[in-house]
Amino acid sequence: MAYSDKTRRLFAGEIEAIKEKGLYKEKRFIWSPQDAEIEVEFPEGSSREKVLNFCANNYLGLSSHPDVIKAAHDGLEERGYGMSSVRFICGTQDIHRELQDKVSEFLGMEDTLLFPSCMDANAGVFEAILDAEDVIIADRLIHASLVDGIRLCSAGYDTFKHMDMKHLRKKLELHSDKRQRLIVTDGVFSMDGDLCPLDEMCDLADEYDAMVLVDDSHATGFIGKKGRGVHEHFNVIDRIDLITTTFGKALGGASGGCVSGRRELVELCRQKARPYLFSNSLAPVIVSATIRVIELLSQTTERRDKLEANTKYFREGITKAGLSVREGATPIVPVMLYNAKLANDMARDMYAEGIYVIGFFFPVVPAGAARIRVQLSAAHEKEHIDKCVAAFRKVGEKYGILGLDKKGIIEKYGT
Amino acid sequence: MEEMKEAVLEYVIDEYVDEDDDIEVAFDTPLISSGIVDSFSMVSLKAFLERKYEVKLPDDEATPEAFDTVNSIVALVSKHTS
Ligand SMILES: Cc1ncc(COP(=O)(O)O)c(C=O)c1O
C-alpha cells in the first residue's frame, strides 16, 4: 500500500499545524439558493439557521434573479448541457461568440475571450503575451490569481506599494530599459474595497510607455455610472489595454471569466493561453444566462443604483453606530478590528444575531489589520441593513469597542 | 558588514514600510514571517541586492527563510561576495 500509515500521519500533521495556527477553514453549508436571506448549516451537523447574508459577491442580487434563471433554462433547452470539448476543438457555440461580443461592447474593449474562470484568465494572460525581455509591475495587494499568473510567466516582475503612484513611477523608471512594461492592478481591491486611481495610473503609463491590465472582478456591473467598471468611474475606458473579470460575482455569480482588451493581445491569448487551450468550454447554461445579465445591465442602471444607495445607507449607519470602517465608496466595507481573535469572535456573535459575516486576518490581510468584511448587495432591503447595523451595535457594545478608533482598539486588544 | 546592514535596512524601510505604519524595523526584525514583506514582493529586494552588491543569488538560496531578517540577508549576500 503506497499510502502507508506513515504517509497518512505526515499529511494529518500538516492539517494539525494549520489548525494550531488558527487558519483552519471550517465547512459551511448553504441549503437555499444564494440570496439576501439564506439557510446555513454551521458548524457541520448543526441545525439550519436562517440568516442575512452579508458576505457574498452577489453585488447586484442577480444570482437567483427570475430572468437569469429563465435564460439559463433556455440555454439548457436550446444548446444542451455540456460541451465536452475545449473551445478551439468543438467547444465554441454561436452563443459563446455572442457573449464575447456583448462583453466587449459592455466594457468598451476591442475583443474578448472567455475562460472557465477569472482565475484561469489571470493564470493564462501574462504568459500568452509577455516574455523574458518584458517586465510586469504589480500593486502589492493584487489578487492571488494574478500573483500565480505572473509567476507562471517568463517576464520579470516587480511590485509597488499599494496604490502608491509615486512608488509606481520609481519602478517604471527603474525598468525603462525593458522591451515592454505592463502595470497590473485590481480595479477594486477585494479586502479593502479601495478603488485603484486608474486616471493617475494611465498618465504614468503614457509617460513611461507602459500597458495597463486591470482585474475588475469586484467592479464589473456596478462601479461607474453605467456599471462598466473602474475604468468608467475614472473616465479612462479607451486607455486601458486589458481587463480581466469574472461572471462569478455580480454578473449572475455562476462561473466563468474573460480577458478583454486590445485585439492583438486577446488574439495572442486565443493562440497561447493554456487555461483557454487545455480546459473545457463554459457550459451553454452559463453563457446564455450571462448574456441575459449583460442585456439587463445595459437596459437599466436600477440595480447598481440600488446597490450604491444601500452602500451609502450602510456606511452611514455603521459609522453612526460607532464602528471603525475603512473609508470608501464601494460595497465592500471592512469593519476594522486589527486583532484576529476579536474579528473571529465578533463574526461568530454576529452569526448568533442572524447576520452572516466573516472575519479576515493574516495572511489573507496584512498582519495587524484583521477585520470583518461586509459586502452589500442590491438584494438587500433597508430592513436587512438596519438589522445588520443593530447587530454590529450590540456585538460591538459587548466587546467595548464602540466609538474607539484604531489606537483605542489596539490598546484594548492588541494586534 | 555594518555598512551593508545599514544599507539593506534603509532599503527595506524605504521599499516596504509606509510612513503612516508605526512599525519599527531593526536588524533582527522578522520581515517575511511577520508580514512586513510578503513573498511576492520579496523580488524587488533580491533585485536590489544583486544590483548593488554585484552578486547572483541562486533561487534555492534566496528563500523566505534566508530573507527573513536584515542579519540573515547580509549573511547570504556576504557568502556570495567573499
Ligand atoms: C480580484 C479577483 N480576481 C479573480 C478572482 C477569481 O475569479 P473566479 O472565481 O472567476 O475564478 C477573484 C475571486 O475571488 C477575485 O476576487
Short mmCIF file of C-alpha atoms and ligand atoms in Angstrom, two decimals:
data_model
loop_
_atom_site.label_atom_id
_atom_site.label_comp_id
_atom_site.label_asym_id
_atom_site.label_seq_id
_atom_site.Cartn_x
_atom_site.Cartn_y
_atom_site.Cartn_z
CA MET A 1 0.00 0.00 0.00
CA ALA A 2 1.59 3.19 -1.12
CA TYR A 3 -0.50 5.35 1.21
CA SER A 4 1.07 3.95 4.38
CA ASP A 5 0.25 4.95 7.94
CA LYS A 6 3.45 6.96 7.96
CA THR A 7 2.35 8.85 4.87
CA ARG A 8 -1.09 9.45 6.36
CA ARG A 9 0.47 10.81 9.56
CA LEU A 10 2.64 13.18 7.55
CA PHE A 11 -0.36 14.85 5.90
CA ALA A 12 -2.52 14.69 9.04
CA GLY A 13 0.28 16.50 10.86
CA GLU A 14 0.19 19.27 8.29
CA ILE A 15 -3.55 19.69 8.82
CA GLU A 16 -2.98 19.84 12.60
CA ALA A 17 -0.40 22.56 12.10
CA ILE A 18 -2.95 24.60 10.13
CA LYS A 19 -5.42 24.18 13.00
CA GLU A 20 -2.83 25.19 15.59
CA LYS A 21 -2.10 28.38 13.70
CA GLY A 22 -5.83 29.18 13.80
CA LEU A 23 -6.00 29.11 9.98
CA TYR A 24 -8.25 26.09 9.56
CA LYS A 25 -11.30 26.72 7.38
CA GLU A 26 -14.45 25.13 8.79
CA LYS A 27 -17.04 23.63 6.46
CA ARG A 28 -20.20 25.66 5.98
CA PHE A 29 -23.24 24.54 4.00
CA ILE A 30 -25.95 26.69 2.43
CA TRP A 31 -29.27 24.90 1.95
CA SER A 32 -31.02 27.63 -0.02
CA PRO A 33 -30.39 29.47 -3.29
CA GLN A 34 -27.93 32.36 -2.98
CA ASP A 35 -29.81 35.48 -1.84
CA ALA A 36 -30.07 38.15 0.87
CA GLU A 37 -31.72 35.60 3.17
CA ILE A 38 -30.14 32.16 3.25
CA GLU A 39 -30.30 28.99 5.31
CA VAL A 40 -26.97 27.90 6.73
CA GLU A 41 -25.68 24.75 8.40
CA PHE A 42 -22.72 25.78 10.54
CA PRO A 43 -20.88 24.16 12.16
CA GLU A 44 -21.32 21.00 10.11
CA GLY A 45 -24.13 18.85 11.50
CA SER A 46 -25.82 21.64 13.49
CA SER A 47 -29.39 22.74 12.84
CA ARG A 48 -30.05 25.11 9.97
CA GLU A 49 -30.26 28.83 10.71
CA LYS A 50 -31.99 31.47 8.61
CA VAL A 51 -29.52 34.35 8.39
CA LEU A 52 -29.00 37.51 6.38
CA ASN A 53 -26.09 37.18 4.01
CA PHE A 54 -23.52 39.98 4.09
CA CYS A 55 -20.54 38.05 2.74
CA ALA A 56 -21.49 37.07 -0.82
CA ASN A 57 -20.18 38.66 -4.01
CA ASN A 58 -23.80 38.77 -5.19
CA TYR A 59 -23.47 42.55 -5.58
CA LEU A 60 -26.38 43.04 -7.96
CA GLY A 61 -28.62 40.37 -6.47
CA LEU A 62 -28.70 38.52 -9.80
CA SER A 63 -27.61 35.09 -8.56
CA SER A 64 -31.21 33.92 -8.21
CA HIS A 65 -32.99 36.50 -10.36
CA PRO A 66 -36.00 35.01 -12.25
CA ASP A 67 -34.93 36.43 -15.64
CA VAL A 68 -31.47 34.96 -15.22
CA ILE A 69 -32.84 31.57 -14.19
CA LYS A 70 -35.15 31.62 -17.20
CA ALA A 71 -32.26 32.44 -19.54
CA ALA A 72 -30.33 29.52 -18.04
CA HIS A 73 -33.31 27.22 -18.72
CA ASP A 74 -33.49 28.50 -22.30
CA GLY A 75 -29.78 27.83 -22.75
CA LEU A 76 -30.21 24.31 -21.46
CA GLU A 77 -33.17 23.62 -23.77
CA GLU A 78 -31.69 25.22 -26.88
CA ARG A 79 -27.98 24.41 -26.64
CA GLY A 80 -27.80 21.43 -24.30
CA TYR A 81 -25.99 20.81 -21.05
CA GLY A 82 -22.27 20.40 -21.70
CA MET A 83 -19.75 20.97 -24.47
CA SER A 84 -17.33 18.10 -23.75
CA SER A 85 -14.61 20.00 -25.55
CA VAL A 86 -12.16 22.80 -25.14
CA ARG A 87 -13.05 25.97 -27.04
CA PHE A 88 -10.82 25.57 -30.09
CA ILE A 89 -11.78 21.98 -30.97
CA CYS A 90 -15.57 21.78 -30.87
CA GLY A 91 -16.45 23.76 -27.74
CA THR A 92 -17.48 27.11 -29.21
CA GLN A 93 -21.14 27.70 -29.99
CA ASP A 94 -22.70 30.76 -31.57
CA ILE A 95 -23.68 31.91 -28.08
CA HIS A 96 -20.05 31.87 -26.89
CA ARG A 97 -19.27 34.32 -29.69
CA GLU A 98 -22.36 36.34 -28.83
CA LEU A 99 -21.33 36.62 -25.17
CA GLN A 100 -17.80 37.68 -26.15
CA ASP A 101 -19.20 40.41 -28.39
CA LYS A 102 -21.60 41.57 -25.67
CA VAL A 103 -18.81 41.73 -23.09
CA SER A 104 -16.58 43.72 -25.47
CA GLU A 105 -19.37 46.20 -26.04
CA PHE A 106 -20.26 46.46 -22.35
CA LEU A 107 -16.67 47.03 -21.25
CA GLY A 108 -15.79 49.24 -24.22
CA MET A 109 -12.95 46.96 -25.35
CA GLU A 110 -11.91 45.74 -28.82
CA ASP A 111 -12.22 41.99 -28.26
CA THR A 112 -12.94 39.42 -25.54
CA LEU A 113 -12.04 35.78 -24.86
CA LEU A 114 -13.97 33.59 -22.41
CA PHE A 115 -12.16 31.45 -19.84
CA PRO A 116 -13.53 28.81 -17.44
CA SER A 117 -12.94 31.34 -14.62
CA CYS A 118 -11.19 34.62 -13.96
CA MET A 119 -8.60 32.63 -12.02
CA ASP A 120 -7.87 30.89 -15.33
CA ALA A 121 -7.87 34.17 -17.27
CA ASN A 122 -5.28 35.54 -14.83
CA ALA A 123 -3.28 32.32 -14.92
CA GLY A 124 -3.06 32.45 -18.72
CA VAL A 125 -2.90 36.05 -19.86
CA PHE A 126 0.65 37.01 -18.84
CA GLU A 127 2.44 34.04 -20.29
CA ALA A 128 0.50 34.42 -23.53
CA ILE A 129 1.60 37.99 -24.20
CA LEU A 130 4.94 38.64 -22.49
CA ASP A 131 8.38 37.07 -22.41
CA ALA A 132 11.74 37.40 -20.68
CA GLU A 133 12.54 40.78 -22.22
CA ASP A 134 9.48 42.32 -20.56
CA VAL A 135 8.57 43.34 -17.03
CA ILE A 136 5.34 43.23 -15.05
CA ILE A 137 4.94 45.89 -12.36
CA ALA A 138 2.18 44.97 -9.92
CA ASP A 139 0.44 46.50 -6.92
CA ARG A 140 1.43 44.56 -3.79
CA LEU A 141 -2.14 43.68 -2.86
CA ILE A 142 -3.35 42.22 -6.16
CA HIS A 143 -5.46 39.09 -6.08
CA ALA A 144 -3.77 35.70 -5.58
CA SER A 145 -4.76 34.54 -9.06
CA LEU A 146 -2.81 37.42 -10.66
CA VAL A 147 0.18 36.58 -8.47
CA ASP A 148 0.04 32.99 -9.73
CA GLY A 149 -0.28 34.09 -13.35
CA ILE A 150 2.69 36.44 -13.00
CA ARG A 151 4.76 33.65 -11.51
CA LEU A 152 3.90 31.36 -14.45
CA CYS A 153 5.21 33.92 -16.94
CA SER A 154 8.83 34.22 -18.03
CA ALA A 155 8.77 38.04 -17.86
CA GLY A 156 10.49 39.63 -14.88
CA TYR A 157 8.32 41.28 -12.29
CA ASP A 158 8.43 43.90 -9.60
CA THR A 159 5.91 45.35 -7.17
CA PHE A 160 4.90 48.78 -5.88
CA LYS A 161 3.31 49.84 -2.58
CA HIS A 162 -0.45 49.53 -2.56
CA MET A 163 -1.94 52.32 -4.72
CA ASP A 164 1.21 54.43 -4.28
CA MET A 165 1.66 56.21 -7.61
CA LYS A 166 4.98 57.80 -6.57
CA HIS A 167 6.40 54.36 -5.91
CA LEU A 168 4.98 53.08 -9.21
CA ARG A 169 6.76 55.95 -11.01
CA LYS A 170 10.04 54.92 -9.40
CA LYS A 171 9.55 51.35 -10.58
CA LEU A 172 8.65 52.45 -14.11
CA GLU A 173 11.85 54.48 -14.22
CA LEU A 174 13.88 51.56 -12.89
CA HIS A 175 12.55 49.30 -15.64
CA SER A 176 12.67 51.75 -18.54
CA ASP A 177 15.22 49.56 -20.32
CA LYS A 178 12.81 46.63 -20.77
CA ARG A 179 11.06 45.89 -24.09
CA GLN A 180 7.54 46.23 -22.66
CA ARG A 181 6.21 47.28 -19.26
CA LEU A 182 2.83 46.02 -18.03
CA ILE A 183 1.25 47.60 -14.96
CA VAL A 184 -1.09 45.23 -13.12
CA THR A 185 -3.73 46.15 -10.56
CA ASP A 186 -7.12 45.21 -9.19
CA GLY A 187 -9.81 47.78 -10.05
CA VAL A 188 -11.43 47.31 -6.65
CA PHE A 189 -9.31 45.55 -4.02
CA SER A 190 -11.43 42.81 -2.55
CA MET A 191 -10.20 43.01 1.03
CA ASP A 192 -10.21 46.80 1.42
CA GLY A 193 -12.78 47.98 -1.07
CA ASP A 194 -10.22 50.50 -2.37
CA LEU A 195 -10.61 51.90 -5.88
CA CYS A 196 -7.36 52.00 -7.80
CA PRO A 197 -6.78 55.54 -9.18
CA LEU A 198 -6.74 54.46 -12.80
CA ASP A 199 -6.59 58.03 -14.12
CA GLU A 200 -3.24 58.71 -12.47
CA MET A 201 -2.08 55.24 -13.38
CA CYS A 202 -2.87 55.80 -17.07
CA ASP A 203 -0.99 59.11 -17.01
CA LEU A 204 2.08 57.30 -15.73
CA ALA A 205 1.57 54.54 -18.29
CA ASP A 206 1.60 57.17 -21.06
CA GLU A 207 4.66 58.88 -19.66
CA TYR A 208 6.68 55.66 -19.37
CA ASP A 209 5.25 53.77 -22.34
CA ALA A 210 3.60 51.02 -20.31
CA MET A 211 0.45 48.96 -20.81
CA VAL A 212 -2.21 48.63 -18.09
CA LEU A 213 -4.09 45.48 -17.01
CA VAL A 214 -6.97 45.77 -14.53
CA ASP A 215 -8.70 42.87 -12.80
CA ASP A 216 -12.19 44.30 -12.39
CA SER A 217 -13.81 41.24 -10.81
CA HIS A 218 -15.18 43.30 -7.91
CA ALA A 219 -16.37 46.16 -10.14
CA THR A 220 -17.83 44.89 -13.42
CA GLY A 221 -21.56 45.53 -13.44
CA PHE A 222 -21.76 48.20 -10.75
CA ILE A 223 -18.81 50.61 -10.47
CA GLY A 224 -19.16 53.65 -12.75
CA LYS A 225 -22.42 55.41 -13.58
CA LYS A 226 -23.35 52.73 -16.11
CA GLY A 227 -21.71 49.91 -14.14
CA ARG A 228 -18.99 49.27 -16.71
CA GLY A 229 -16.24 49.22 -14.11
CA VAL A 230 -13.46 51.24 -12.51
CA HIS A 231 -12.26 52.44 -15.93
CA GLU A 232 -15.65 54.05 -16.48
CA HIS A 233 -15.57 55.60 -13.00
CA PHE A 234 -12.25 57.33 -13.77
CA ASN A 235 -13.17 58.05 -17.38
CA VAL A 236 -10.26 56.10 -18.89
CA ILE A 237 -12.16 53.46 -20.87
CA ASP A 238 -10.03 53.78 -24.01
CA ARG A 239 -6.76 53.99 -22.09
CA ILE A 240 -6.94 50.52 -20.52
CA ASP A 241 -5.23 47.78 -22.53
CA LEU A 242 -6.52 44.67 -20.76
CA ILE A 243 -9.32 43.87 -18.36
CA THR A 244 -9.82 40.52 -16.71
CA THR A 245 -13.09 39.91 -14.91
CA THR A 246 -15.41 37.22 -13.63
CA PHE A 247 -19.02 36.17 -14.23
CA GLY A 248 -18.88 34.54 -10.80
CA LYS A 249 -19.72 37.63 -8.75
CA ALA A 250 -22.06 40.47 -9.79
CA LEU A 251 -22.86 39.06 -13.25
CA GLY A 252 -25.08 36.22 -12.07
CA GLY A 253 -22.45 34.53 -9.95
CA ALA A 254 -22.30 31.10 -11.62
CA SER A 255 -18.79 30.92 -13.02
CA GLY A 256 -16.61 31.92 -15.92
CA GLY A 257 -14.31 34.79 -16.67
CA CYS A 258 -12.65 36.59 -19.53
CA VAL A 259 -9.78 38.59 -20.90
CA SER A 260 -10.98 41.69 -22.73
CA GLY A 261 -8.89 44.37 -24.40
CA ARG A 262 -6.66 45.22 -27.36
CA ARG A 263 -7.34 42.98 -30.35
CA GLU A 264 -3.80 41.62 -30.73
CA LEU A 265 -3.44 40.83 -27.04
CA VAL A 266 -6.74 38.93 -26.94
CA GLU A 267 -5.76 37.10 -30.13
CA LEU A 268 -2.48 36.02 -28.52
CA CYS A 269 -4.47 34.63 -25.59
CA ARG A 270 -6.62 32.71 -28.08
CA GLN A 271 -3.48 31.21 -29.59
CA LYS A 272 -1.42 30.66 -26.47
CA ALA A 273 -3.19 30.93 -23.11
CA ARG A 274 -3.00 27.48 -21.55
CA PRO A 275 -6.22 27.51 -19.48
CA TYR A 276 -8.05 28.53 -22.68
CA LEU A 277 -6.42 25.79 -24.73
CA PHE A 278 -6.47 22.99 -22.18
CA SER A 279 -9.64 23.40 -20.08
CA ASN A 280 -13.23 22.72 -21.03
CA SER A 281 -15.53 25.33 -22.53
CA LEU A 282 -18.04 27.29 -20.43
CA ALA A 283 -21.41 25.47 -20.27
CA PRO A 284 -24.22 26.81 -22.51
CA VAL A 285 -26.45 27.34 -19.44
CA ILE A 286 -23.98 29.84 -18.03
CA VAL A 287 -23.28 31.50 -21.37
CA SER A 288 -26.98 32.00 -22.03
CA ALA A 289 -27.65 33.41 -18.55
CA THR A 290 -24.64 35.73 -18.63
CA ILE A 291 -25.80 37.14 -21.97
CA ARG A 292 -29.14 37.93 -20.33
CA VAL A 293 -27.38 39.57 -17.35
CA ILE A 294 -25.43 41.88 -19.64
CA GLU A 295 -28.61 42.76 -21.53
CA LEU A 296 -30.35 43.57 -18.24
CA LEU A 297 -27.49 45.77 -17.10
CA SER A 298 -27.32 47.55 -20.45
CA GLN A 299 -31.03 48.38 -20.33
CA THR A 300 -31.19 49.90 -16.87
CA THR A 301 -28.86 51.02 -14.09
CA GLU A 302 -31.57 50.38 -11.50
CA ARG A 303 -29.71 47.59 -9.74
CA ARG A 304 -26.34 49.29 -9.49
CA ASP A 305 -28.14 52.45 -8.32
CA LYS A 306 -29.84 50.47 -5.55
CA LEU A 307 -26.52 48.93 -4.57
CA GLU A 308 -24.97 52.39 -4.40
CA ALA A 309 -27.82 53.62 -2.18
CA ASN A 310 -27.55 50.53 0.05
CA THR A 311 -23.81 51.05 0.38
CA LYS A 312 -24.27 54.67 1.41
CA TYR A 313 -27.02 53.76 3.87
CA PHE A 314 -24.91 51.03 5.48
CA ARG A 315 -21.74 53.13 5.66
CA GLU A 316 -23.65 55.94 7.38
CA GLY A 317 -25.39 53.56 9.80
CA ILE A 318 -22.29 51.64 10.80
CA THR A 319 -20.28 54.81 11.33
CA LYS A 320 -23.05 56.31 13.45
CA ALA A 321 -23.14 53.09 15.49
CA GLY A 322 -19.54 53.82 16.43
CA LEU A 323 -17.62 51.17 14.49
CA SER A 324 -14.45 51.98 12.66
CA VAL A 325 -14.74 51.27 8.93
CA ARG A 326 -12.31 51.81 6.12
CA GLU A 327 -13.50 54.81 4.13
CA GLY A 328 -14.54 54.29 0.56
CA ALA A 329 -17.35 54.20 -1.94
CA THR A 330 -17.55 50.52 -2.85
CA PRO A 331 -19.96 47.89 -1.46
CA ILE A 332 -17.02 46.19 0.24
CA VAL A 333 -16.94 47.68 3.75
CA PRO A 334 -14.21 46.42 6.09
CA VAL A 335 -15.12 46.86 9.75
CA MET A 336 -11.63 47.25 11.19
CA LEU A 337 -10.80 45.26 14.36
CA TYR A 338 -7.00 44.79 13.95
CA ASN A 339 -6.92 41.78 16.30
CA ALA A 340 -7.52 38.34 14.69
CA LYS A 341 -9.28 36.75 17.66
CA LEU A 342 -11.55 39.75 18.08
CA ALA A 343 -12.52 39.56 14.39
CA ASN A 344 -13.26 35.86 14.69
CA ASP A 345 -15.22 36.17 17.95
CA MET A 346 -17.29 39.07 16.72
CA ALA A 347 -18.12 37.31 13.45
CA ARG A 348 -19.33 34.30 15.45
CA ASP A 349 -21.51 36.52 17.66
CA MET A 350 -22.89 38.27 14.57
CA TYR A 351 -23.92 34.86 13.26
CA ALA A 352 -25.79 34.21 16.50
CA GLU A 353 -27.59 37.52 15.83
CA GLY A 354 -28.64 36.24 12.41
CA ILE A 355 -26.04 38.10 10.36
CA TYR A 356 -23.65 36.07 8.25
CA VAL A 357 -20.25 37.81 8.00
CA ILE A 358 -16.68 36.51 8.13
CA GLY A 359 -13.56 37.67 9.96
CA PHE A 360 -10.38 38.01 7.92
CA PHE A 361 -6.85 38.05 9.31
CA PHE A 362 -3.22 37.42 8.38
CA PRO A 363 -2.17 36.01 5.94
CA VAL A 364 -5.33 36.89 3.96
CA VAL A 365 -4.90 40.55 5.00
CA PRO A 366 -1.71 42.20 6.34
CA ALA A 367 -0.70 41.31 9.91
CA GLY A 368 -2.40 43.57 12.47
CA ALA A 369 -5.17 44.54 10.06
CA ALA A 370 -7.82 41.94 10.99
CA ARG A 371 -11.37 42.86 10.10
CA ILE A 372 -14.90 41.73 9.38
CA ARG A 373 -15.61 42.33 5.72
CA VAL A 374 -19.19 43.34 4.97
CA GLN A 375 -20.45 43.13 1.39
CA LEU A 376 -23.60 44.91 0.35
CA SER A 377 -25.96 43.71 -2.36
CA ALA A 378 -28.82 45.13 -4.38
CA ALA A 379 -30.77 42.17 -2.99
CA HIS A 380 -30.66 43.79 0.48
CA GLU A 381 -33.64 45.82 1.63
CA LYS A 382 -33.41 48.66 4.16
CA GLU A 383 -34.69 46.35 6.93
CA HIS A 384 -31.84 43.93 6.26
CA ILE A 385 -29.28 46.69 6.57
CA ASP A 386 -30.93 48.06 9.73
CA LYS A 387 -30.75 44.60 11.26
CA CYS A 388 -27.09 44.25 10.34
CA VAL A 389 -26.19 47.64 11.83
CA ALA A 390 -28.17 46.87 15.01
CA ALA A 391 -26.32 43.57 15.40
CA PHE A 392 -22.97 45.30 14.97
CA ARG A 393 -24.00 47.83 17.61
CA LYS A 394 -24.98 45.07 20.06
CA VAL A 395 -21.90 42.94 19.46
CA GLY A 396 -19.59 45.98 19.37
CA GLU A 397 -21.03 47.07 22.72
CA LYS A 398 -20.35 43.63 24.21
CA TYR A 399 -16.69 43.91 23.23
CA GLY A 400 -16.50 47.55 24.33
CA ILE A 401 -15.21 48.90 21.02
CA LEU A 402 -17.96 51.37 20.05
CA GLY A 403 -16.52 54.82 19.47
CA LEU A 404 -12.94 53.55 19.58
CA ASP A 405 -10.53 54.39 16.78
CA LYS A 406 -7.62 52.25 15.61
CA LYS A 407 -5.44 53.29 18.54
CA GLY A 408 -8.22 52.62 21.05
CA ILE A 409 -9.00 49.12 19.75
CA ILE A 410 -5.33 48.17 19.60
CA GLU A 411 -4.77 49.45 23.15
CA LYS A 412 -7.60 47.26 24.33
CA TYR A 413 -6.99 44.09 22.31
CA GLY A 414 -3.52 44.34 20.77
CA THR A 415 -2.85 43.25 17.19
CA MET B 1 29.43 44.32 7.08
CA GLU B 2 27.94 47.07 9.29
CA GLU B 3 27.74 49.30 6.27
CA MET B 4 25.92 46.65 4.29
CA LYS B 5 23.48 46.12 7.18
CA GLU B 6 22.69 49.82 7.29
CA ALA B 7 22.18 49.98 3.53
CA VAL B 8 19.91 46.93 3.46
CA LEU B 9 17.88 48.19 6.42
CA GLU B 10 17.43 51.55 4.75
CA TYR B 11 16.24 49.89 1.56
CA VAL B 12 13.80 47.63 3.43
CA ILE B 13 12.25 50.57 5.29
CA ASP B 14 12.04 52.69 2.16
CA GLU B 15 10.64 49.89 -0.01
CA TYR B 16 8.27 48.09 2.35
CA VAL B 17 7.18 50.35 5.19
CA ASP B 18 4.61 53.10 4.75
CA GLU B 19 5.14 56.39 6.55
CA ASP B 20 1.90 56.02 8.46
CA ASP B 21 2.63 52.44 9.59
CA ASP B 22 4.08 52.62 13.07
CA ILE B 23 6.43 49.69 12.50
CA GLU B 24 9.97 49.67 13.88
CA VAL B 25 12.37 47.65 11.79
CA ALA B 26 15.74 46.60 13.22
CA PHE B 27 18.46 44.22 12.03
CA ASP B 28 16.75 41.24 13.65
CA THR B 29 13.11 42.11 12.96
CA PRO B 30 11.35 39.25 11.17
CA LEU B 31 10.33 40.60 7.77
CA ILE B 32 8.59 37.77 5.93
CA SER B 33 7.15 35.71 8.79
CA SER B 34 5.74 38.92 10.33
CA GLY B 35 4.12 40.01 7.07
CA ILE B 36 6.14 43.24 6.60
CA VAL B 37 7.46 41.79 3.33
CA ASP B 38 5.35 39.19 1.51
CA SER B 39 6.94 36.51 -0.61
CA PHE B 40 5.55 38.07 -3.81
CA SER B 41 7.18 41.45 -3.07
CA MET B 42 10.48 39.93 -1.98
CA VAL B 43 11.57 40.06 -5.61
CA SER B 44 12.50 43.75 -5.52
CA LEU B 45 14.74 43.20 -2.51
CA LYS B 46 16.55 40.39 -4.31
CA ALA B 47 16.99 42.56 -7.41
CA PHE B 48 18.31 45.42 -5.25
CA LEU B 49 20.89 43.19 -3.57
CA GLU B 50 22.05 41.70 -6.85
CA ARG B 51 22.44 45.11 -8.44
CA LYS B 52 24.08 46.86 -5.54
CA TYR B 53 26.49 44.12 -4.50
CA GLU B 54 27.03 42.68 -7.96
CA VAL B 55 26.14 39.12 -6.96
CA LYS B 56 23.81 36.45 -8.28
CA LEU B 57 21.70 34.94 -5.51
CA PRO B 58 20.59 31.45 -6.59
CA ASP B 59 16.83 30.88 -6.28
CA ASP B 60 17.29 27.89 -3.99
CA GLU B 61 19.19 30.07 -1.54
CA ALA B 62 17.06 33.22 -1.81
CA THR B 63 14.32 31.61 0.26
CA PRO B 64 11.80 33.35 2.53
CA GLU B 65 13.82 31.98 5.49
CA ALA B 66 17.08 33.46 4.24
CA PHE B 67 15.33 36.78 3.63
CA ASP B 68 13.60 36.92 6.99
CA THR B 69 15.87 39.44 8.74
CA VAL B 70 18.40 42.04 7.66
CA ASN B 71 21.02 39.97 9.52
CA SER B 72 20.26 36.80 7.57
CA ILE B 73 20.09 38.71 4.27
CA VAL B 74 23.51 40.22 4.88
CA ALA B 75 24.90 36.80 5.79
CA LEU B 76 23.61 35.40 2.50
CA VAL B 77 24.98 38.25 0.40
CA SER B 78 28.35 38.15 2.19
CA LYS B 79 28.69 34.47 1.42
CA HIS B 80 28.46 35.28 -2.28
CA THR B 81 30.64 38.40 -2.29
CA SER B 82 33.60 36.96 -0.42
C1 LIG C 1 -9.87 40.14 -7.88
C2 LIG C 1 -10.26 38.74 -8.23
N1 LIG C 1 -9.82 38.20 -9.37
C3 LIG C 1 -10.14 36.95 -9.74
C4 LIG C 1 -10.95 36.16 -8.96
C5 LIG C 1 -11.28 34.76 -9.41
O1 LIG C 1 -12.47 34.74 -10.09
P1 LIG C 1 -13.13 33.35 -10.49
O2 LIG C 1 -13.97 32.95 -9.34
O3 LIG C 1 -13.89 33.63 -11.73
O4 LIG C 1 -12.02 32.39 -10.73
C6 LIG C 1 -11.46 36.67 -7.78
C7 LIG C 1 -12.35 35.83 -6.95
O5 LIG C 1 -12.17 35.58 -5.80
C8 LIG C 1 -11.10 37.99 -7.39
O6 LIG C 1 -11.53 38.50 -6.23
#
